[in-house]
């Protein structure tokens, strides 16, 4: 190495070493830093926190519909059927499930935008605009039922 290069490398190494030593020092401003022996005593640290409110029925329904759509698009058929009520899930076996899988493969992805959620006791209806790669756009409504959480449940 040439003299200027050696000097630069040595200076850079010295600066890096000095930075490491300074960052690991327990001395601040000439006074040793005292170890903390207790928790902070601020009012916010001592105040009890309330748990967040549970999601509303409408929020849960929106989450269910979007998870159902995501499962369809990703072809996660186990998750897809788990989001159905038990009566509907019983119908989605064998040839019906084979048809659904074939249809998804042929028609591609579907995106949805929920436009409204109407809840009536333990049932709900979601209206949405859908856009499919092969089939185009359309408006759809989807019934749900409260059955161990909100589930898609076509009668």
PDB file of N, CA and C in Angstrom, residues 101-141:
ATOM      1  N   UNK A 101     -62.740 -25.609  -7.921  1.00  0.00           N
ATOM      2  CA  UNK A 101     -61.294 -25.532  -8.179  1.00  0.00           C
ATOM      3  C   UNK A 101     -61.016 -25.310  -9.664  1.00  0.00           C
ATOM      4  N   UNK A 102     -61.746 -26.033 -10.521  1.00  0.00           N
ATOM      5  CA  UNK A 102     -61.570 -25.886 -11.968  1.00  0.00           C
ATOM      6  C   UNK A 102     -61.974 -24.485 -12.410  1.00  0.00           C
ATOM      7  N   UNK A 103     -63.088 -24.001 -11.886  1.00  0.00           N
ATOM      8  CA  UNK A 103     -63.575 -22.662 -12.218  1.00  0.00           C
ATOM      9  C   UNK A 103     -62.565 -21.594 -11.803  1.00  0.00           C
ATOM     10  N   UNK A 104     -62.004 -21.725 -10.601  1.00  0.00           N
ATOM     11  CA  UNK A 104     -61.005 -20.753 -10.132  1.00  0.00           C
ATOM     12  C   UNK A 104     -59.784 -20.765 -11.047  1.00  0.00           C
ATOM     13  N   UNK A 105     -59.325 -21.943 -11.434  1.00  0.00           N
ATOM     14  CA  UNK A 105     -58.151 -22.055 -12.302  1.00  0.00           C
ATOM     15  C   UNK A 105     -58.417 -21.428 -13.672  1.00  0.00           C
ATOM     16  N   UNK A 106     -59.624 -21.597 -14.202  1.00  0.00           N
ATOM     17  CA  UNK A 106     -59.965 -21.058 -15.520  1.00  0.00           C
ATOM     18  C   UNK A 106     -60.234 -19.555 -15.498  1.00  0.00           C
ATOM     19  N   UNK A 107     -60.874 -19.070 -14.446  1.00  0.00           N
ATOM     20  CA  UNK A 107     -61.328 -17.680 -14.421  1.00  0.00           C
ATOM     21  C   UNK A 107     -60.382 -16.704 -13.735  1.00  0.00           C
ATOM     22  N   UNK A 108     -59.399 -17.194 -13.026  1.00  0.00           N
ATOM     23  CA  UNK A 108     -58.413 -16.302 -12.413  1.00  0.00           C
ATOM     24  C   UNK A 108     -58.886 -15.651 -11.125  1.00  0.00           C
ATOM     25  N   UNK A 109     -58.194 -14.581 -10.777  1.00  0.00           N
ATOM     26  CA  UNK A 109     -58.422 -13.881  -9.515  1.00  0.00           C
ATOM     27  C   UNK A 109     -59.689 -13.042  -9.542  1.00  0.00           C
ATOM     28  N   UNK A 110     -60.255 -12.875  -8.367  1.00  0.00           N
ATOM     29  CA  UNK A 110     -61.412 -12.007  -8.188  1.00  0.00           C
ATOM     30  C   UNK A 110     -61.100 -11.025  -7.071  1.00  0.00           C
ATOM     31  N   UNK A 111     -61.353  -9.754  -7.317  1.00  0.00           N
ATOM     32  CA  UNK A 111     -61.219  -8.751  -6.260  1.00  0.00           C
ATOM     33  C   UNK A 111     -62.614  -8.266  -5.900  1.00  0.00           C
ATOM     34  N   UNK A 112     -62.799  -7.936  -4.625  1.00  0.00           N
ATOM     35  CA  UNK A 112     -64.098  -7.450  -4.176  1.00  0.00           C
ATOM     36  C   UNK A 112     -63.928  -6.174  -3.374  1.00  0.00           C
ATOM     37  N   UNK A 113     -64.962  -5.344  -3.443  1.00  0.00           N
ATOM     38  CA  UNK A 113     -65.037  -4.140  -2.619  1.00  0.00           C
ATOM     39  C   UNK A 113     -66.390  -4.185  -1.932  1.00  0.00           C
ATOM     40  N   UNK A 114     -66.364  -4.285  -0.601  1.00  0.00           N
ATOM     41  CA  UNK A 114     -67.609  -4.348   0.160  1.00  0.00           C
ATOM     42  C   UNK A 114     -68.262  -2.974   0.130  1.00  0.00           C
ATOM     43  N   UNK A 115     -69.535  -2.948  -0.265  1.00  0.00           N
ATOM     44  CA  UNK A 115     -70.259  -1.675  -0.344  1.00  0.00           C
ATOM     45  C   UNK A 115     -71.213  -1.477   0.825  1.00  0.00           C
ATOM     46  N   UNK A 116     -71.693  -2.590   1.419  1.00  0.00           N
ATOM     47  CA  UNK A 116     -72.547  -2.456   2.603  1.00  0.00           C
ATOM     48  C   UNK A 116     -72.592  -3.766   3.375  1.00  0.00           C
ATOM     49  N   UNK A 117     -72.874  -3.618   4.667  1.00  0.00           N
ATOM     50  CA  UNK A 117     -73.055  -4.768   5.550  1.00  0.00           C
ATOM     51  C   UNK A 117     -74.341  -4.527   6.327  1.00  0.00           C
ATOM     52  N   UNK A 118     -75.277  -5.463   6.243  1.00  0.00           N
ATOM     53  CA  UNK A 118     -76.534  -5.367   6.991  1.00  0.00           C
ATOM     54  C   UNK A 118     -76.606  -6.544   7.957  1.00  0.00           C
ATOM     55  N   UNK A 119     -76.677  -6.237   9.250  1.00  0.00           N
ATOM     56  CA  UNK A 119     -76.728  -7.267  10.282  1.00  0.00           C
ATOM     57  C   UNK A 119     -78.135  -7.307  10.866  1.00  0.00           C
ATOM     58  N   UNK A 120     -78.670  -8.520  11.004  1.00  0.00           N
ATOM     59  CA  UNK A 120     -79.983  -8.711  11.616  1.00  0.00           C
ATOM     60  C   UNK A 120     -79.889  -9.916  12.549  1.00  0.00           C
ATOM     61  N   UNK A 121     -79.601  -9.644  13.818  1.00  0.00           N
ATOM     62  CA  UNK A 121     -79.450 -10.733  14.785  1.00  0.00           C
ATOM     63  C   UNK A 121     -78.242 -11.588  14.475  1.00  0.00           C
ATOM     64  N   UNK A 122     -78.489 -12.887  14.205  1.00  0.00           N
ATOM     65  CA  UNK A 122     -77.371 -13.797  13.922  1.00  0.00           C
ATOM     66  C   UNK A 122     -77.190 -14.069  12.430  1.00  0.00           C
ATOM     67  N   UNK A 123     -77.765 -13.209  11.594  1.00  0.00           N
ATOM     68  CA  UNK A 123     -77.542 -13.299  10.150  1.00  0.00           C
ATOM     69  C   UNK A 123     -77.109 -11.936   9.627  1.00  0.00           C
ATOM     70  N   UNK A 124     -76.484 -11.956   8.473  1.00  0.00           N
ATOM     71  CA  UNK A 124     -76.030 -10.708   7.851  1.00  0.00           C
ATOM     72  C   UNK A 124     -75.988 -10.896   6.347  1.00  0.00           C
ATOM     73  N   UNK A 125     -76.014  -9.780   5.643  1.00  0.00           N
ATOM     74  CA  UNK A 125     -75.861  -9.787   4.190  1.00  0.00           C
ATOM     75  C   UNK A 125     -74.835  -8.732   3.823  1.00  0.00           C
ATOM     76  N   UNK A 126     -73.885  -9.133   3.007  1.00  0.00           N
ATOM     77  CA  UNK A 126     -72.845  -8.228   2.528  1.00  0.00           C
ATOM     78  C   UNK A 126     -73.085  -7.981   1.049  1.00  0.00           C
ATOM     79  N   UNK A 127     -73.135  -6.715   0.672  1.00  0.00           N
ATOM     80  CA  UNK A 127     -73.209  -6.352  -0.747  1.00  0.00           C
ATOM     81  C   UNK A 127     -71.814  -5.919  -1.167  1.00  0.00           C
ATOM     82  N   UNK A 128     -71.420  -6.336  -2.354  1.00  0.00           N
ATOM     83  CA  UNK A 128     -70.077  -5.978  -2.820  1.00  0.00           C
ATOM     84  C   UNK A 128     -70.030  -5.908  -4.334  1.00  0.00           C
ATOM     85  N   UNK A 129     -69.047  -5.150  -4.794  1.00  0.00           N
ATOM     86  CA  UNK A 129     -68.729  -5.102  -6.213  1.00  0.00           C
ATOM     87  C   UNK A 129     -67.563  -6.045  -6.427  1.00  0.00           C
ATOM     88  N   UNK A 130     -67.664  -6.889  -7.435  1.00  0.00           N
ATOM     89  CA  UNK A 130     -66.630  -7.880  -7.715  1.00  0.00           C
ATOM     90  C   UNK A 130     -66.068  -7.661  -9.113  1.00  0.00           C
ATOM     91  N   UNK A 131     -64.799  -7.962  -9.259  1.00  0.00           N
ATOM     92  CA  UNK A 131     -64.125  -7.875 -10.556  1.00  0.00           C
ATOM     93  C   UNK A 131     -63.308  -9.146 -10.728  1.00  0.00           C
ATOM     94  N   UNK A 132     -63.638  -9.918 -11.764  1.00  0.00           N
ATOM     95  CA  UNK A 132     -62.931 -11.157 -12.050  1.00  0.00           C
ATOM     96  C   UNK A 132     -62.129 -10.985 -13.333  1.00  0.00           C
ATOM     97  N   UNK A 133     -60.940 -11.605 -13.363  1.00  0.00           N
ATOM     98  CA  UNK A 133     -60.055 -11.472 -14.529  1.00  0.00           C
ATOM     99  C   UNK A 133     -60.720 -11.933 -15.822  1.00  0.00           C
ATOM    100  N   UNK A 134     -61.469 -13.004 -15.778  1.00  0.00           N
ATOM    101  CA  UNK A 134     -62.079 -13.546 -16.998  1.00  0.00           C
ATOM    102  C   UNK A 134     -63.547 -13.164 -17.159  1.00  0.00           C
ATOM    103  N   UNK A 135     -64.258 -13.041 -16.059  1.00  0.00           N
ATOM    104  CA  UNK A 135     -65.704 -12.833 -16.127  1.00  0.00           C
ATOM    105  C   UNK A 135     -66.129 -11.377 -16.088  1.00  0.00           C
ATOM    106  N   UNK A 136     -65.226 -10.478 -15.734  1.00  0.00           N
ATOM    107  CA  UNK A 136     -65.563  -9.061 -15.685  1.00  0.00           C
ATOM    108  C   UNK A 136     -66.098  -8.632 -14.335  1.00  0.00           C
ATOM    109  N   UNK A 137     -66.906  -7.557 -14.358  1.00  0.00           N
ATOM    110  CA  UNK A 137     -67.394  -6.934 -13.123  1.00  0.00           C
ATOM    111  C   UNK A 137     -68.853  -7.262 -12.881  1.00  0.00           C
ATOM    112  N   UNK A 138     -69.227  -7.217 -11.608  1.00  0.00           N
ATOM    113  CA  UNK A 138     -70.616  -7.433 -11.240  1.00  0.00           C
ATOM    114  C   UNK A 138     -70.835  -7.120  -9.775  1.00  0.00           C
ATOM    115  N   UNK A 139     -72.090  -7.008  -9.399  1.00  0.00           N
ATOM    116  CA  UNK A 139     -72.450  -6.798  -7.999  1.00  0.00           C
ATOM    117  C   UNK A 139     -72.957  -8.114  -7.435  1.00  0.00           C
ATOM    118  N   UNK A 140     -72.569  -8.398  -6.213  1.00  0.00           N
ATOM    119  CA  UNK A 140     -72.894  -9.674  -5.590  1.00  0.00           C
ATOM    120  C   UNK A 140     -73.337  -9.418  -4.154  1.00  0.00           C
ATOM    121  N   UNK A 141     -74.236 -10.256  -3.645  1.00  0.00           N
ATOM    122  CA  UNK A 141     -74.539 -10.222  -2.215  1.00  0.00           C
ATOM    123  C   UNK A 141     -74.217 -11.596  -1.643  1.00  0.00           C
TER     124      UNK A 141
END
